[in-house]
Coordinates of C-alpha atoms in Angstrom, one line a residue:
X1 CA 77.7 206.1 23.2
X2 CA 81.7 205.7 22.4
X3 CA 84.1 205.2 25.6
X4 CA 86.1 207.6 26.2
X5 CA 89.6 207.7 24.7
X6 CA 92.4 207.6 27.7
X7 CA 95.1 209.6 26.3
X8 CA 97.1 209.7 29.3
X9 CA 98.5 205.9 28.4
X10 CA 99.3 206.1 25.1
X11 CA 97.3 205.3 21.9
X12 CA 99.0 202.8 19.5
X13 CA 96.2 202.6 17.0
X14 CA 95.6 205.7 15.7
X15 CA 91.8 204.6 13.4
X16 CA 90.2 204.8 16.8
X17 CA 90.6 208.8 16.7
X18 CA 89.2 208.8 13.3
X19 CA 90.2 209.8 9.7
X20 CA 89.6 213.6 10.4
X21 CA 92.0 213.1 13.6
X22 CA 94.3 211.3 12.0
X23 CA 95.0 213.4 9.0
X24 CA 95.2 216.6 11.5
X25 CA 97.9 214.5 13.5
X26 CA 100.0 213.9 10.1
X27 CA 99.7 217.9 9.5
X28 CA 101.1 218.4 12.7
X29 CA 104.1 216.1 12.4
X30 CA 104.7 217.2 9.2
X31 CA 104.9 220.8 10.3
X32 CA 107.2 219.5 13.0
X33 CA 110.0 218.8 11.0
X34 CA 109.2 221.5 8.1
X35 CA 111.5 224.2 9.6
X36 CA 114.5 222.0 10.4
X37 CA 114.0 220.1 6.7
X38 CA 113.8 223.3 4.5
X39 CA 116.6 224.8 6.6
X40 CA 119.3 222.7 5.3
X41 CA 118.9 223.3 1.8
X42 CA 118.4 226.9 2.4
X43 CA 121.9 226.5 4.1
X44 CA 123.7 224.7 1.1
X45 CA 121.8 225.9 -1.9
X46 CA 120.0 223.1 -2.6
X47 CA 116.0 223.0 -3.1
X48 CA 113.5 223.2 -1.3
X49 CA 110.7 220.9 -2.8
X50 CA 113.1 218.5 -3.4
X51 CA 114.4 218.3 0.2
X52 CA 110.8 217.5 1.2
X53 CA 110.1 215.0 -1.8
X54 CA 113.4 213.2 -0.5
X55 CA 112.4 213.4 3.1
X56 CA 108.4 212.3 2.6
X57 CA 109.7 209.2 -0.2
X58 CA 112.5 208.3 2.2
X59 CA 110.6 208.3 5.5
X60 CA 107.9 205.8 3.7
X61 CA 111.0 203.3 2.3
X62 CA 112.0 204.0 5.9
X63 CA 108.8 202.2 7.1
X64 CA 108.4 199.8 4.5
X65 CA 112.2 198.4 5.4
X66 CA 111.1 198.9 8.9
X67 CA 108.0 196.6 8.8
X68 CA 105.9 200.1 9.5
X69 CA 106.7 199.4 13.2
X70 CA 108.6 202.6 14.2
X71 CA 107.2 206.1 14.4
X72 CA 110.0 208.0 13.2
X73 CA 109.9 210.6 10.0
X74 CA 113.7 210.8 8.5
X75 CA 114.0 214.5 7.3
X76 CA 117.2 216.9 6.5
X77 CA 120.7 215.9 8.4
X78 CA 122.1 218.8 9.9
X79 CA 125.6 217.0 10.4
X80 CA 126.1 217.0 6.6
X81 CA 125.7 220.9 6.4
X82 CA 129.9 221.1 7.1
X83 CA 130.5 218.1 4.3
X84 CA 128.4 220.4 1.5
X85 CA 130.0 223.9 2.4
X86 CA 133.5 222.0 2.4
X87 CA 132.3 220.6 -1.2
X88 CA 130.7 224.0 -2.5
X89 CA 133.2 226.3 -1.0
X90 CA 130.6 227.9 1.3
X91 CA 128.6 228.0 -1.7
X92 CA 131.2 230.1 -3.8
X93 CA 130.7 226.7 -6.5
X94 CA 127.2 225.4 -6.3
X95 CA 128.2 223.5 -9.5
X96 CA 129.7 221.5 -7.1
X97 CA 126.7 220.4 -5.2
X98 CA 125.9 217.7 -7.1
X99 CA 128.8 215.5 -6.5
X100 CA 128.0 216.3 -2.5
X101 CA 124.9 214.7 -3.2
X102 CA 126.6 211.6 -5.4
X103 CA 128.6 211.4 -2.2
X104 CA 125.8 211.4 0.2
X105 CA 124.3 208.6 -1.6
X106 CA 127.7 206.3 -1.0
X107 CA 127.4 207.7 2.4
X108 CA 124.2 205.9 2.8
X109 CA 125.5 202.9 1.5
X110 CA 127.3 202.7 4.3
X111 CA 124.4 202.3 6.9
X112 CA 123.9 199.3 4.8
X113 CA 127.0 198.2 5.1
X114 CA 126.9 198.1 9.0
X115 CA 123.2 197.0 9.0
X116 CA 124.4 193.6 6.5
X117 CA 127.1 193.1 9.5
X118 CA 124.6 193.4 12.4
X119 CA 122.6 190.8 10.2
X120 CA 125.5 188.4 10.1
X121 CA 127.2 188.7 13.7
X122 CA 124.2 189.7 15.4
X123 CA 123.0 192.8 17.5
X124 CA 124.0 192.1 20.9
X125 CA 127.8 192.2 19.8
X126 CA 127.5 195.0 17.2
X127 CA 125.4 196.8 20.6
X128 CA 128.3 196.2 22.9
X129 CA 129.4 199.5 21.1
X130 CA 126.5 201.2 21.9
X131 CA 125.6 200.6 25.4
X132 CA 123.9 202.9 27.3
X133 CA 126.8 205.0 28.5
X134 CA 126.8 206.3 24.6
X135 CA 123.4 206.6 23.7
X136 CA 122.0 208.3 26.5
X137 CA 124.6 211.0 25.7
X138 CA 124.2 210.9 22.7
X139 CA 120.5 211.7 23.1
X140 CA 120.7 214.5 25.4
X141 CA 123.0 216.1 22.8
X142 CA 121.2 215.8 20.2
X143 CA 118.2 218.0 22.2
X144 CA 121.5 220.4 23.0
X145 CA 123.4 220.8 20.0
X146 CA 120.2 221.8 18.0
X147 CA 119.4 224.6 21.1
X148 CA 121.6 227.0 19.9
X149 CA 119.5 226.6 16.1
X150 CA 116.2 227.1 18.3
X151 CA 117.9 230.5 20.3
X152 CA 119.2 232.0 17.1
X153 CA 115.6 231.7 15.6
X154 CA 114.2 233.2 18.9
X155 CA 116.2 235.8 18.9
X156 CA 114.8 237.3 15.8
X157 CA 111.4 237.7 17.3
X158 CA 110.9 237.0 21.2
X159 CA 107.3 237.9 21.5
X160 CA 106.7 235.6 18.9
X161 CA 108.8 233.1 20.5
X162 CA 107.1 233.3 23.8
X163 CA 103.5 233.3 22.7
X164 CA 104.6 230.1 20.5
X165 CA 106.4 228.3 23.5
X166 CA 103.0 229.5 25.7
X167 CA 100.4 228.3 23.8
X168 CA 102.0 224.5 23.4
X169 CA 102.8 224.6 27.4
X170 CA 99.0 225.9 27.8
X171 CA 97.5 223.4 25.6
X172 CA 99.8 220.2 27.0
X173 CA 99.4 220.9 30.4
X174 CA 95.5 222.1 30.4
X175 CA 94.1 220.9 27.1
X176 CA 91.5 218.5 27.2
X177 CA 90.7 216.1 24.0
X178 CA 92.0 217.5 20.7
X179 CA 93.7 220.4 22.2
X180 CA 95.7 218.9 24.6
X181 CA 97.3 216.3 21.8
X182 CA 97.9 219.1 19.4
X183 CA 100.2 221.6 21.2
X184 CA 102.4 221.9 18.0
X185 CA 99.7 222.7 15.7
X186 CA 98.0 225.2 17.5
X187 CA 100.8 226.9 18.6
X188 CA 101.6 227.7 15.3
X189 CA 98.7 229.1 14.4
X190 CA 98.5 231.0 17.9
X191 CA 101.9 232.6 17.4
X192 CA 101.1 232.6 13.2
X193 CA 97.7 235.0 14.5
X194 CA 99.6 237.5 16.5
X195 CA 102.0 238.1 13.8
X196 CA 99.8 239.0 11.5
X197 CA 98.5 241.3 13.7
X198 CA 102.0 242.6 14.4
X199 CA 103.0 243.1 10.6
X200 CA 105.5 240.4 11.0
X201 CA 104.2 238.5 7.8
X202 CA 105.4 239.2 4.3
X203 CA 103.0 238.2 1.5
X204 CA 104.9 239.0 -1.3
X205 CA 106.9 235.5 -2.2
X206 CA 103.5 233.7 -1.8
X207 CA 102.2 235.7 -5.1
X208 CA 105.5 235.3 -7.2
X209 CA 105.0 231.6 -6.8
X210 CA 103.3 228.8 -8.9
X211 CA 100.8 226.3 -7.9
X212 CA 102.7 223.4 -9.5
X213 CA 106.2 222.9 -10.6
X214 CA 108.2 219.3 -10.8
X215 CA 110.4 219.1 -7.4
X216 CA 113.7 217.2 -9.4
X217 CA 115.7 218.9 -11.4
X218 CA 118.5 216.9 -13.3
X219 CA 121.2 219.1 -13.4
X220 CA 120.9 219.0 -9.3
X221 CA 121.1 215.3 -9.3
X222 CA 123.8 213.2 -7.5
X223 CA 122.6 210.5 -9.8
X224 CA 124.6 212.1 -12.6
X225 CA 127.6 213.1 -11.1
X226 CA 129.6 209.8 -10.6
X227 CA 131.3 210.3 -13.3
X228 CA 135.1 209.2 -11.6
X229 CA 136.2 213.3 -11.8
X230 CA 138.6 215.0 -9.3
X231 CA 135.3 216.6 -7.6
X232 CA 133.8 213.9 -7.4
X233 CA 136.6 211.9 -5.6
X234 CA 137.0 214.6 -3.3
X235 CA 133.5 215.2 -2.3
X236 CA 133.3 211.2 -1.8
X237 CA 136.8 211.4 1.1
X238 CA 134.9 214.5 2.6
X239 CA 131.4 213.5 3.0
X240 CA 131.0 209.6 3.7
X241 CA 133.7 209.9 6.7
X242 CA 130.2 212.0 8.4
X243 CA 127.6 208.7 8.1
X244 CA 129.9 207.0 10.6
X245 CA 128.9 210.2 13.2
X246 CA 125.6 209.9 12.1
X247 CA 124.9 206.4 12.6
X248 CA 125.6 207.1 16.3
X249 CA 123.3 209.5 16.1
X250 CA 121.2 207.2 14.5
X251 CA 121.3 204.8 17.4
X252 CA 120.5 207.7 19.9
X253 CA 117.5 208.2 17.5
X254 CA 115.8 205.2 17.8
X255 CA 117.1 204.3 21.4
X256 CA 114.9 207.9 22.4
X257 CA 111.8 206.5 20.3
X258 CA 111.8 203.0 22.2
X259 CA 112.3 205.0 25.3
X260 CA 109.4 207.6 24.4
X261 CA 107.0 204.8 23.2
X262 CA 107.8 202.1 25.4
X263 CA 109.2 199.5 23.0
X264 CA 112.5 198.4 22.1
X265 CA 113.0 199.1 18.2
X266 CA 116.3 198.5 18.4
X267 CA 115.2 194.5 19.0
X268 CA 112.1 194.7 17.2
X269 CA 112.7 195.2 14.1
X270 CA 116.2 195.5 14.7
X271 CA 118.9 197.9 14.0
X272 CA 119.6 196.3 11.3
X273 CA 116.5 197.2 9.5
X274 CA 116.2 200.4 11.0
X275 CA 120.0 201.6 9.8
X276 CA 119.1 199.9 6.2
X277 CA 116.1 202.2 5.9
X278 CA 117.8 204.9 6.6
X279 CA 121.1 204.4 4.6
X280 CA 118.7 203.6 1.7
X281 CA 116.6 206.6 2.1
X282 CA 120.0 208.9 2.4
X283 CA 121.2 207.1 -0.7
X284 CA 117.8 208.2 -2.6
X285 CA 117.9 211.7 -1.2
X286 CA 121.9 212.1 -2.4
X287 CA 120.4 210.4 -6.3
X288 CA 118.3 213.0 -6.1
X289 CA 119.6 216.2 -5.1
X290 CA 118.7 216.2 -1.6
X291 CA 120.5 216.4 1.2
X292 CA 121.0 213.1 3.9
X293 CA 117.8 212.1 5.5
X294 CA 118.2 210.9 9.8
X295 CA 115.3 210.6 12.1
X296 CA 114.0 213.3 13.2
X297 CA 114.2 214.0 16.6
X298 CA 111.7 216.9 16.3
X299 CA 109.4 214.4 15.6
X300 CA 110.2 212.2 18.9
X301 CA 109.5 215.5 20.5
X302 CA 105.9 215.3 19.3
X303 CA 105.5 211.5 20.0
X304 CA 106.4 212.4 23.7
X305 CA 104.3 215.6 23.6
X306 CA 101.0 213.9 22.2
X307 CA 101.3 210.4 22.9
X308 CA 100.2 209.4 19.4
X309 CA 102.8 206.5 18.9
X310 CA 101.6 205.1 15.7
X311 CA 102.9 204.9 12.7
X312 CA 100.6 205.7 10.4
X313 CA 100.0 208.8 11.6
X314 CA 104.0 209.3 10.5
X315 CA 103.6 208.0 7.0
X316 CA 100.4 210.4 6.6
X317 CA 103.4 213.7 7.5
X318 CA 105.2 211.9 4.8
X319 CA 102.5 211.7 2.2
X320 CA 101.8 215.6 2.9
X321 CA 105.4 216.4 2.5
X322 CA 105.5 214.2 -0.8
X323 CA 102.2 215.8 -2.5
X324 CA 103.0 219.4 -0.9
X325 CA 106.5 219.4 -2.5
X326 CA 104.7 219.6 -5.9
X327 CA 102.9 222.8 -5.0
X328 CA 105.8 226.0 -4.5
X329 CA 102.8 228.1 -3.4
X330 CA 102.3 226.1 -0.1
X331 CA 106.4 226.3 0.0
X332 CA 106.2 230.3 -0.1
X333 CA 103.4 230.1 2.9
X334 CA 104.9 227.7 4.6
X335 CA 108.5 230.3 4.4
X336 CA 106.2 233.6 5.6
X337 CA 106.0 231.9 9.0
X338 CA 108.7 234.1 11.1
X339 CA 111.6 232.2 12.3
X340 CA 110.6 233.6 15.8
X341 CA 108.0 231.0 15.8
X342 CA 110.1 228.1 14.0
X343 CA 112.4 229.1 17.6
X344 CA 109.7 228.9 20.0
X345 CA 108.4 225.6 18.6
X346 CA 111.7 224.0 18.4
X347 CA 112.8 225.3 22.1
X348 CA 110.2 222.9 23.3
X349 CA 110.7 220.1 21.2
X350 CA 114.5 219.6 21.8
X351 CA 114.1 220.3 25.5
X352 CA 112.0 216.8 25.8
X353 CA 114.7 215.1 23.2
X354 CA 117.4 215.8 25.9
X355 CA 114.9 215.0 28.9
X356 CA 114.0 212.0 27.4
X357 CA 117.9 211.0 27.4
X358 CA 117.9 212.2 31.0
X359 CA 115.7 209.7 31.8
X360 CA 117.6 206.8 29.5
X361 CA 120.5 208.0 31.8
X362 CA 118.8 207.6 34.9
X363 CA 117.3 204.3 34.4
X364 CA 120.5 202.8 33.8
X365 CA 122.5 205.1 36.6
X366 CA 123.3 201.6 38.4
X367 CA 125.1 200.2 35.6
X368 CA 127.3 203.2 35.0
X369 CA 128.2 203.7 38.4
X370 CA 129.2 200.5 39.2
X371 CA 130.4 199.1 35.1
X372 CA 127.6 195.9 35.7
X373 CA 130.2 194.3 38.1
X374 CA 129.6 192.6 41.5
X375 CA 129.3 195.3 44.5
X376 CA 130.0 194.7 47.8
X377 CA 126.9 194.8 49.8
X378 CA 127.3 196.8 53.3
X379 CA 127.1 194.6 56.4
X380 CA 124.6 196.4 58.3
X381 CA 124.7 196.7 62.4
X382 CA 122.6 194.1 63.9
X383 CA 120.9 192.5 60.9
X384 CA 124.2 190.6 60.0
X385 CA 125.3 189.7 62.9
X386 CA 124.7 185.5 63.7
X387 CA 123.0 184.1 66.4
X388 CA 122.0 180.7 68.2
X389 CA 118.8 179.2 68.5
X390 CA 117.9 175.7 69.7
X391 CA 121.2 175.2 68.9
X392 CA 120.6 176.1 65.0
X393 CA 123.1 179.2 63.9
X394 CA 121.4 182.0 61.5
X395 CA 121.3 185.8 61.0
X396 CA 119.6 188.0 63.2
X397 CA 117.4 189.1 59.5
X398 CA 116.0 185.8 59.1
X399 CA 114.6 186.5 62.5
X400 CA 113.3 190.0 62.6
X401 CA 111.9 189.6 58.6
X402 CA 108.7 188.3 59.2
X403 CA 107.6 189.8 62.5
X404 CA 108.9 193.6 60.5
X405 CA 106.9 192.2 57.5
X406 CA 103.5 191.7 59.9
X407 CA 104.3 195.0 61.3
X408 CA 104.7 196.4 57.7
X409 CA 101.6 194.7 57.2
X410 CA 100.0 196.1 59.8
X411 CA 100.9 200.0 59.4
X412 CA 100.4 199.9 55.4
X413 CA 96.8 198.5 55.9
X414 CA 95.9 201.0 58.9
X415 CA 97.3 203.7 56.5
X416 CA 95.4 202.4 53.0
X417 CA 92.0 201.7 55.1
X418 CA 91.6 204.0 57.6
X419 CA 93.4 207.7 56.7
X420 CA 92.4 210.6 54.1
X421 CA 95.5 210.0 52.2
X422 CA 94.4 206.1 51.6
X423 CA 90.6 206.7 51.0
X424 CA 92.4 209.1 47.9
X425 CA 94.8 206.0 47.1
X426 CA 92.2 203.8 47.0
X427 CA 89.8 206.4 44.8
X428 CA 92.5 207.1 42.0
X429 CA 93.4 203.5 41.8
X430 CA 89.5 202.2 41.7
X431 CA 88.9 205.9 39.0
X432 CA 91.4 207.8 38.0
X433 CA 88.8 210.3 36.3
X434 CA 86.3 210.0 38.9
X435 CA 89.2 210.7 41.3
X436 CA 89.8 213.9 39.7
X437 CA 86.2 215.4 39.3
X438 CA 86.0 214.7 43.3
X439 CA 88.8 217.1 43.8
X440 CA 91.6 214.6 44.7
X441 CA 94.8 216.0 44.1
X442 CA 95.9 213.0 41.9
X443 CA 99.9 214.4 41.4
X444 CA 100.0 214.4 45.2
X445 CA 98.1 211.2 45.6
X446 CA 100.8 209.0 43.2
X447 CA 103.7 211.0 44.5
X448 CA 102.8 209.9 48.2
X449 CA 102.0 206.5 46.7
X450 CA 105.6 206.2 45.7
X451 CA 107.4 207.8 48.6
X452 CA 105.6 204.7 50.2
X453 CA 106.2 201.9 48.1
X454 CA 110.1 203.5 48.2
X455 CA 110.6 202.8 51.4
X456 CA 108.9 199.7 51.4
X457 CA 111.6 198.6 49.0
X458 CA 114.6 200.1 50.6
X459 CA 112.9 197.8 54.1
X460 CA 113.4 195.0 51.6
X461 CA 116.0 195.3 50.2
X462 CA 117.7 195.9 53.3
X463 CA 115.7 192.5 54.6
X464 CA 116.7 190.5 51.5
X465 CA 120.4 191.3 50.4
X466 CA 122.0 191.0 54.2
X467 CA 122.1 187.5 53.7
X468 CA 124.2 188.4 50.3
X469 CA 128.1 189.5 50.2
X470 CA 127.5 190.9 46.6
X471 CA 125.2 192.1 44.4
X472 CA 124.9 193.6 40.8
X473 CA 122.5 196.0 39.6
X474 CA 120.2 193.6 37.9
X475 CA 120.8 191.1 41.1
X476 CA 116.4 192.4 42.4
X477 CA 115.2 191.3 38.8
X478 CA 114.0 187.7 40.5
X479 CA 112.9 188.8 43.7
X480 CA 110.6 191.2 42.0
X481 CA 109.3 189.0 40.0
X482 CA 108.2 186.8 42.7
X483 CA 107.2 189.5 44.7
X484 CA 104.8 190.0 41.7
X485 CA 103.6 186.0 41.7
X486 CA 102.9 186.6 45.8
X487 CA 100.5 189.6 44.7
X488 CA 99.0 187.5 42.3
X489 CA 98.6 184.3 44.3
X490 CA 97.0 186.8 47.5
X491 CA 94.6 189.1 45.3
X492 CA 95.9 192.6 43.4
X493 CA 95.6 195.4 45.8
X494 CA 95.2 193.0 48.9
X495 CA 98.2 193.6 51.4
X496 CA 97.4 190.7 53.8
X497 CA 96.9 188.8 50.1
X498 CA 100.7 189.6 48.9
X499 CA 101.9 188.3 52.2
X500 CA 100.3 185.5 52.8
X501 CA 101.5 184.7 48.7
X502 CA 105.2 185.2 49.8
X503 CA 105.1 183.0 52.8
X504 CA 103.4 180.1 50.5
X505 CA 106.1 180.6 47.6
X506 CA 108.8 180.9 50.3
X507 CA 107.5 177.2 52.1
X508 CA 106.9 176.1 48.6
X509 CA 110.6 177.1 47.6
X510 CA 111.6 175.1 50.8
X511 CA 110.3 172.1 49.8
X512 CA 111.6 172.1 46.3
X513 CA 115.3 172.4 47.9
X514 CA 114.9 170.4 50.7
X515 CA 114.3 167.3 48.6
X516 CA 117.3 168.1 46.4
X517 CA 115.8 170.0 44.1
X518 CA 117.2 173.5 44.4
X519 CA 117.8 174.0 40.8
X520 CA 113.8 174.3 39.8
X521 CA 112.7 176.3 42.8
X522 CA 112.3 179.3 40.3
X523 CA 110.3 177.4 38.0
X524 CA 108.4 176.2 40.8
X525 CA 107.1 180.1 41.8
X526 CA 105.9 180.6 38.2
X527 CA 104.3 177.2 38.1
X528 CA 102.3 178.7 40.8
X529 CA 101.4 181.4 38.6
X530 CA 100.2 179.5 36.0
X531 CA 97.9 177.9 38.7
X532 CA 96.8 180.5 40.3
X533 CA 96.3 182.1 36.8
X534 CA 93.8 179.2 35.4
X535 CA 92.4 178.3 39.5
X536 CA 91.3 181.7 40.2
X537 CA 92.7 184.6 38.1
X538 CA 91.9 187.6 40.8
X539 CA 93.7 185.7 43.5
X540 CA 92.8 184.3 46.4
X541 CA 92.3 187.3 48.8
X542 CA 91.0 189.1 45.5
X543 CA 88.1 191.3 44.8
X544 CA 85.7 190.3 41.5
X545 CA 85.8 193.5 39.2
X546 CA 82.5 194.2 38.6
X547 CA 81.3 195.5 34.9
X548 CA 80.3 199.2 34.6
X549 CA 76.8 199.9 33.2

């Protein structure tokens, strides 16, 4: 028998779920960003099945460029849609909308532009433009600017907006398997069932279409409108002035996919490569006669939603959005769903964009409040205050640390060992599942768990930073570190374990500086790693994990 697949942490390789899985997790994505991608041309004039030719050939270039490392699907850019009705005279001239898409593509060439100068000075100094003060910003507006779109879509049908936003809440926070990582899908359909029961579905456009019909049409193409005219000169000043707006945006992007998957993209493959896909995929789509691609935050939305972070499944949306654009039929379904349901959908999906920069915020809320510069640190009553022993001057801390530490000690283990609310600690952390089938209220459990370990490390930080008169907000990086080589060195989930590890890396620390060699002390505590590591991997105070049958 298979193991079970634990959802909850992420899957990264998507073949594990299968091919049936994996092509029903592409459908999904791809029906994520369908009702933002066909909006835009419906907004300008442009087509349709050429929009989601550009956005399924660009998102794949996107991934090639990219090293098919990031899970992000580049569909229509709503920030051009002021650029084409400037261009087309609110769509008095489509003739003109060809040279908006000649200018989109020069546009594009301008990501490439920035990504050649991020190659050549390097992304730390291009980033200092970007820090997190922008881009978490920048994220959380993203998820609000494209609200209103999702309310005015709502508005035309609540009750189908409601059952749409039920069914995804329903099936994220009680699905099990299948159900629970396809929210988006079967929320459509949910919503999709109750309006045909309602009447809200018109048929008619799906019989006037064709099954097949060529999605590029040359008089449409920005590819043959740089021709030097007046429209195309002034189409060129009005649109490529946007991509530097949109590169921001850009950054927010992929800033809320490496916070929703875990993994800096912006490093790895670099922003470099990630703006150069783009730009190139924008500069396809304007050749064209589509409109500018981005990534999609609709699509980060489902990432955080399913927790399916692998690309491939991306690049299968993309492939169904490249063979689909040849079929108008599947076009004219895909239009009969109501735009009650396209708001419901999308009323979800850019709440978690701007929770997800919410949290980028947060996680840096140090930095902005104090700019990364030395703070003073309080002197507290009675902890900094000096006194005399044996004739030796110290603070009153260095005294009272280790008898509040064996006190600590003491309390935490009484707590973990001998109390309801350990025995559950000790359950979840030993089987989470098991945990759960025996009734333990896991939420509560972890949620206690941290309360603890909270004030644990307000107690030592209190402890530790008295004997400092400044500190910045990355200043505990090092202490937790070797706070984590003392839990190695005692045994994981050993208390008396972790403190007997700090007291040997503290004497061993000693040493190192008392024979004048202060500057390797550091090295010294993950030397001791290493050891301990190779000696005897579960620690010394550790339990050996025993295999399941």
């Amino acid at each position: 028998m298979s193991n079970p697949i634990d959802y909850s942490q992420g899957i990264y390789d998507a073949k594990k779920l299968g091919t049936p899985r994996m092509l029903i997790l592409g459908a999904q994505h791809m029906f994520a960003m369908f009702g933002a991608t066909v909006l835009v041309p419906l907004l300008t004039g442009l087509s349709v099945s050429t929009t989601l030719l550009c956005a399924g050939l660009g998102t794949l270039l996107f991934h090639i460029i990219c090293k098919g490392k990031v899970p992000a699907f580049l569909g229509s850019s709503f920030a051009y849609l002021g650029g084409f009705a400037i261009v087309s005279n609110d769509g008095a001239n489509p003739e003109n909308l060809p040279y908006a898409c000649a200018a989109v593509a020069f546009s594009g060439l301008l990501y490439v532009l920035v990504s050649g100068l991020i190659s050549v000075f390097g992304i730390r100094r291009i980033m200092r433009f970007f820090p997190p003060v922008v881009t978490g910003p920048i994220i959380i507006s993203i998820g609000l600017i494209l609200a209103p779109s999702a309310i005015n879509n709502c508005q035309s049908n609540w009750l189908l907006a409601f059952v749409a936003l039920a069914a995804v809440i329903v099936c994220n926070i009680w699905g099990k398997g299948m159900v629970k990582i396809l929210p988006i899908l079967i929320g459509v359909l949910v919503s999709y069932a109750v309006a045909l029961v309602t009447g809200a579905v018109n048929f008619e456009a799906i019989a006037a279409a064709d099954w097949f019909g060529i999605p590029l049409h040359k008089s449409a193409m920005g590819l043959f409108a740089i021709d030097g005219s007046p429209e195309f000169i002034s189409a060129m000043f009005t649109i490529i002035p946007i991509a530097l707006a949109t590169m921001m945006e850009h950054v927010g992007d992929i800033a809320a996919i490496s916070a929703t998957v875990g993994h800096n993209y912006i490093n790895d493959p670099g922003l470099n490569r990630t703006l150069m896909g783009d730009g190139l995929a924008t500069a396809m789509a304007g050749l064209l006669g589509g409109p500018a691609n981005t990534t999609y935050g609709e699509n980060t939305g489902v990432l955080a939603l399913t927790k399916i972070y692998d690309p491939l499944v991306i690049r299968i949306a993309a492939v169904f959005a490249c063979i689909l654009s040849f079929c108008p039929k599947f076009e004219a379904v895909i239009n009969t769903i109501p735009s009650g349901i396209v708001g419901g959908i999308s009323f979800v999906l850019y709440g978690m964009i701007s929770a997800i920069g919410v949290s980028y915020l947060l996680q840096n809320l140090a930095t902005y409040i104090t700019g990364g510069l030395p703070q003073m640190y309080p002197s507290l009553p009675g902890l900094s205050s000096q006194i005399t022993i044996a004739g030796t001057s110290t603070k009153m801390v260095t005294v009272i640390t280790p008898f509040l530490v064996v006190a600590l000690v003491v309390v935490l283990t009484q707590l973990i060992n001998h109390t309801k609310i350990g025995m559950a600690m000790r359950a979840a952390s030993r089987d989470f599942e098991t945990a759960q089938l025996m009734g333990i209220k896991i939420n509560n459990v972890i949620s206690f768990t941290f309360a603890v370990g909270s004030f644990l490390a307000a107690i030592g930080s209190m402890m530790y930073f008295s004997n400092y008169t400044a500190v910045t907000p990355t200043v505990g990086a090092m202490p937790g570190l070797k706070a984590f080589v003392a839990a190695v060195f005692g045994g994981i989930g050993s208390i008396p374990g972790a403190m007997i590890g700090g007291i040997a890396i503290g004497l061993c620390e000693c040493f190192v500086s008392a024979i004048g060699l202060s500057a390797w002390k550091d090295a010294v505590t993950f030397a001791i790693l290493i050891i301990v590591l190779l000696v005897k991997p579960t620690g010394f105070l550790g339990r050996k994990v025993q295999e399941k049958v």
